[in-house]
CSV table of C-alpha atoms in Angstrom, one decimal:
chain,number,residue,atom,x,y,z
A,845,UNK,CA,-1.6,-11.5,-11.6
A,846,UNK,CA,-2.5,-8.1,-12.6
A,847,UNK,CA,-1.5,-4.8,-11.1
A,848,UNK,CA,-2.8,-1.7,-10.8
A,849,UNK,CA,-0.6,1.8,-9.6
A,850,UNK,CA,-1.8,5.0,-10.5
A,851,UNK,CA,-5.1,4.6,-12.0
A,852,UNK,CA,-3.5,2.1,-14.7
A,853,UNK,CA,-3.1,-1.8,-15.2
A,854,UNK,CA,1.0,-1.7,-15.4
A,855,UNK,CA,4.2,-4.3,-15.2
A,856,UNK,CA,5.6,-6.1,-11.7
A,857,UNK,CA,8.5,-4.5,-10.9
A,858,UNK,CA,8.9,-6.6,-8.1
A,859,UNK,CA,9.4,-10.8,-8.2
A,860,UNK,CA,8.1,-12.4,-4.9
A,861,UNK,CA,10.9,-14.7,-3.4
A,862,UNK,CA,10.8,-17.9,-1.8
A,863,UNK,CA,12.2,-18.0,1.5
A,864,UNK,CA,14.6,-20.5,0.0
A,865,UNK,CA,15.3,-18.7,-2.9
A,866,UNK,CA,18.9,-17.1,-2.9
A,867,UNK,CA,18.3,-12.8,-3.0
A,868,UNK,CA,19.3,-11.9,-6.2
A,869,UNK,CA,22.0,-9.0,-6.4
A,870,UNK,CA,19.8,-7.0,-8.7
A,871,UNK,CA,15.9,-6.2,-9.3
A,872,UNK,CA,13.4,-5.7,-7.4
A,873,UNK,CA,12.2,-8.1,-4.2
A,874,UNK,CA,9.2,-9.0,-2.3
A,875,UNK,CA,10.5,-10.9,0.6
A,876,UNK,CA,8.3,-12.8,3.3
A,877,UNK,CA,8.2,-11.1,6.9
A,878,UNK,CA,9.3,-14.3,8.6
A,879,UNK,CA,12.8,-14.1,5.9
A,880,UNK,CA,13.0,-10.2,6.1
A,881,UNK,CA,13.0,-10.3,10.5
A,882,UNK,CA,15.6,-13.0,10.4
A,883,UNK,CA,18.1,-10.9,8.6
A,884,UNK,CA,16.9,-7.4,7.5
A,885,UNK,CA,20.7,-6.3,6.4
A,886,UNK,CA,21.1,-9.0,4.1
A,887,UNK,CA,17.7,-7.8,2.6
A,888,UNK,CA,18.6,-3.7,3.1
A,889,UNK,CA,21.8,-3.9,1.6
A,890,UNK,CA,21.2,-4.5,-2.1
A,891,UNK,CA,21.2,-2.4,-4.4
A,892,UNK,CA,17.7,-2.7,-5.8
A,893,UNK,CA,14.5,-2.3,-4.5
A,894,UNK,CA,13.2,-4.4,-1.5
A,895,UNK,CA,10.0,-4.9,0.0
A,896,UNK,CA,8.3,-6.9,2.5
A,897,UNK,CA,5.4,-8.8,2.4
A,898,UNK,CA,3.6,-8.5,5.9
A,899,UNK,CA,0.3,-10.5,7.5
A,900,UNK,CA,-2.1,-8.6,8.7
A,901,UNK,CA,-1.5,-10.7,12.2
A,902,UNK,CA,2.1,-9.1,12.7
A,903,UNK,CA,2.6,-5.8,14.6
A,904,UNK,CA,4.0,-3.0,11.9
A,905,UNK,CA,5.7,-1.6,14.9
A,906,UNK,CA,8.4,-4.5,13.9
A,907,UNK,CA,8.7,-2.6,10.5
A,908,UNK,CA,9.8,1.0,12.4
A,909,UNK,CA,13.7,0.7,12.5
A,910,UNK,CA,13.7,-0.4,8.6
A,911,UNK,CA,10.9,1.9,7.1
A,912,UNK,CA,12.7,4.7,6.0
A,913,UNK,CA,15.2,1.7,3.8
A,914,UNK,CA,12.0,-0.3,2.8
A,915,UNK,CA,10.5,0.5,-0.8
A,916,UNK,CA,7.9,-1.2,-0.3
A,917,UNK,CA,5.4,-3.4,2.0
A,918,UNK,CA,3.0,-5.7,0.3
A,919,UNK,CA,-0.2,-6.0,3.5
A,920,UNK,CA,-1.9,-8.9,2.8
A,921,UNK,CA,-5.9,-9.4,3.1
A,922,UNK,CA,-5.9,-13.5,4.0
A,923,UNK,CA,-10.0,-13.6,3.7
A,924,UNK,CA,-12.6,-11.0,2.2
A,925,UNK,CA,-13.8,-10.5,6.2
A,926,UNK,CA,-10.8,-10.0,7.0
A,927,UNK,CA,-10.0,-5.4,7.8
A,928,UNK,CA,-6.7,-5.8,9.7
A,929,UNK,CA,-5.1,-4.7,7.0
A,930,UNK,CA,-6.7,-1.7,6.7
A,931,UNK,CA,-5.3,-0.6,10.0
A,932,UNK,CA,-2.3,-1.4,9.3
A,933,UNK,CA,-2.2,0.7,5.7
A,934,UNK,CA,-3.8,4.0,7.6
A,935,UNK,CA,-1.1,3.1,10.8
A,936,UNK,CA,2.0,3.3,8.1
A,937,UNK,CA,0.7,6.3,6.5
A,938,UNK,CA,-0.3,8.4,8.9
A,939,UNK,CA,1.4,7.8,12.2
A,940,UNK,CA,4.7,6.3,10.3
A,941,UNK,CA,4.6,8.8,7.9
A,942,UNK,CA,5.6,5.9,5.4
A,943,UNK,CA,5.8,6.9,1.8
A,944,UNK,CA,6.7,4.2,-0.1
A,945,UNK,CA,4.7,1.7,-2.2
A,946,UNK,CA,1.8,0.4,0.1
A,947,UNK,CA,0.4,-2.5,-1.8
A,948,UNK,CA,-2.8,-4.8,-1.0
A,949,UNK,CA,-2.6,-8.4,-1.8
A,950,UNK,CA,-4.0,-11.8,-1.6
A,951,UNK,CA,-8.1,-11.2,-1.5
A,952,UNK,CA,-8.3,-7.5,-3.0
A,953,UNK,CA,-11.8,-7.2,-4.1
A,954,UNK,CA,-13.4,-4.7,-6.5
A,955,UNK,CA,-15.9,-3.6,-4.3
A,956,UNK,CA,-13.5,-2.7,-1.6
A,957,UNK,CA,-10.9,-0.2,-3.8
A,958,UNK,CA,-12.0,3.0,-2.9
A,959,UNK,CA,-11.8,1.3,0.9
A,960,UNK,CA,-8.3,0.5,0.3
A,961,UNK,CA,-7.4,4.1,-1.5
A,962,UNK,CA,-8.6,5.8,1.2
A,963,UNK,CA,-7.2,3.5,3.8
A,964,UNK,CA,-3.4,5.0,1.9
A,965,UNK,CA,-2.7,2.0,-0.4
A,966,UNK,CA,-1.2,3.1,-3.3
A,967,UNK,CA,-0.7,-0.7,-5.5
A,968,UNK,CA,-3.2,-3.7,-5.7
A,969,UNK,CA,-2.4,-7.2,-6.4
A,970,UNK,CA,-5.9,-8.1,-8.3
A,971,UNK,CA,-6.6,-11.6,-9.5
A,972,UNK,CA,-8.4,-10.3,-12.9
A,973,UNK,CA,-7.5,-8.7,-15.3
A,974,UNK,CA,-11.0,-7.5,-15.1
A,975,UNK,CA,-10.9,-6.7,-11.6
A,976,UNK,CA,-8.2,-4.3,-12.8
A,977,UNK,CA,-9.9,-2.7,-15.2
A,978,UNK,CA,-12.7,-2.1,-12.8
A,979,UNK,CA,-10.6,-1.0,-10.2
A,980,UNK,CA,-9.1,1.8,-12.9
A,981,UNK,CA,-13.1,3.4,-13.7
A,982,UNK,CA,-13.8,2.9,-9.8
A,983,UNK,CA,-11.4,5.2,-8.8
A,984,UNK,CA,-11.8,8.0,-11.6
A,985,UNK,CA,-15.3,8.0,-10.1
A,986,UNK,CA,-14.8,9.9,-6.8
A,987,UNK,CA,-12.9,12.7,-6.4
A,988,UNK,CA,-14.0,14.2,-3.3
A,989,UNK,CA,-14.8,12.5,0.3
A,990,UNK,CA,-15.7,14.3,3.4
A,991,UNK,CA,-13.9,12.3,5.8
A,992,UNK,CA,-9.7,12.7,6.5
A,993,UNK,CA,-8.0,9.3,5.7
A,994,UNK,CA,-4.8,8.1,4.8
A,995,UNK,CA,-4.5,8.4,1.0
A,996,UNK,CA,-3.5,12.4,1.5
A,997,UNK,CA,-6.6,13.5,-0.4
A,998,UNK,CA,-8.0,17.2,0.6
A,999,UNK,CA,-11.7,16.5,2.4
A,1000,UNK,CA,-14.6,18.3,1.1
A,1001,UNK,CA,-14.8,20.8,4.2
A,1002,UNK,CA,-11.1,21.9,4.0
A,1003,UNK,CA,-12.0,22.3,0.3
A,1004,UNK,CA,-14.9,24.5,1.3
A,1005,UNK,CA,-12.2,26.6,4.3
A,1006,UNK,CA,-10.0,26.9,1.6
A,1007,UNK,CA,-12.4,29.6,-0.9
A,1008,UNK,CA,-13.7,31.2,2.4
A,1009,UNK,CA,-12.3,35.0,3.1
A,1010,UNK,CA,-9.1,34.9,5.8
A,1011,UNK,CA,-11.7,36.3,8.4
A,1012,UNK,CA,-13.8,33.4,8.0
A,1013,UNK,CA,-11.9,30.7,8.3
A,1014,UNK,CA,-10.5,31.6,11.8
């Protein structure tokens, strides 16, 4: 499965693990929410890399006491009608101030990227490699919104504030 970080189709860093699977001592993981709440130390405590991979019908309030240890959090989209997880990306990155890898998976569609950009997510699971290579012009394409979001991105107003004269901005 493709994915895309940065602008660019690149490698999986991270193998996703069975929930039987023994957690290997090194690389990185992408652990199941049900496996990661049963024991988050055992997950935490390597030395790699470790992520989560969290439904869009679980609370990320659960996530709060391990955030600042987590790498990464894989938010899944089950269906195309299916926003939850868009919620859940802008709640991480703006009120949990998360800044780790926030990647979309399962139904990531090419007409929802800028969507999920702006929503904070930073990685995309695609099931194309076409979808990824769409997903890379798509997001060249706009390079100014008007409306604050999640992905960090100056809007087009503060823009504007920015090249007024100190007088006039107060």
């Amino acid at each position: 499965m493709p994915l895309v970080k940065g602008n660019t189709v690149v490698a999986d860093d991270y193998v996703h693990l069975a929930d039987d699977a023994e957690l290997p001592a090194d690389g990185a993981v992408l652990v199941s929410a049900v496996r990661f709440l049963a024991d988050p130390e055992a997950a935490l405590s390597r030395k790699d890399k470790t992520g989560v991979i969290w439904p869009n019908n679980r609370d990320v309030d659960d996530l709060l006491p391990h955030l600042d240890r987590l790498a990464a959090v894989a938010l899944v989209f089950p269906v195309f009608r299916d926003g939850r997880a868009y919620t859940q990306a802008r709640l991480l990155r703006e009120r949990f101030k998360f800044r780790g890898e926030l990647r979309a998976t399962g139904q990531v569609l090419r007409d929802q990227f800028v969507f999920m950009l702006r929503a904070g997510f930073d990685a995309f699971e695609v099931k194309k490699q076409s979808d990824a290579e769409a997903f890379v012009s798509v997001a060249k394409r706009y390079s100014v919104f008007y409306q604050p979001t999640g992905d960090g991105r100056i809007t087009a107003f503060h823009r504007r504030l920015m090249h007024l004269p100190e007088g006039v901005r107060s």
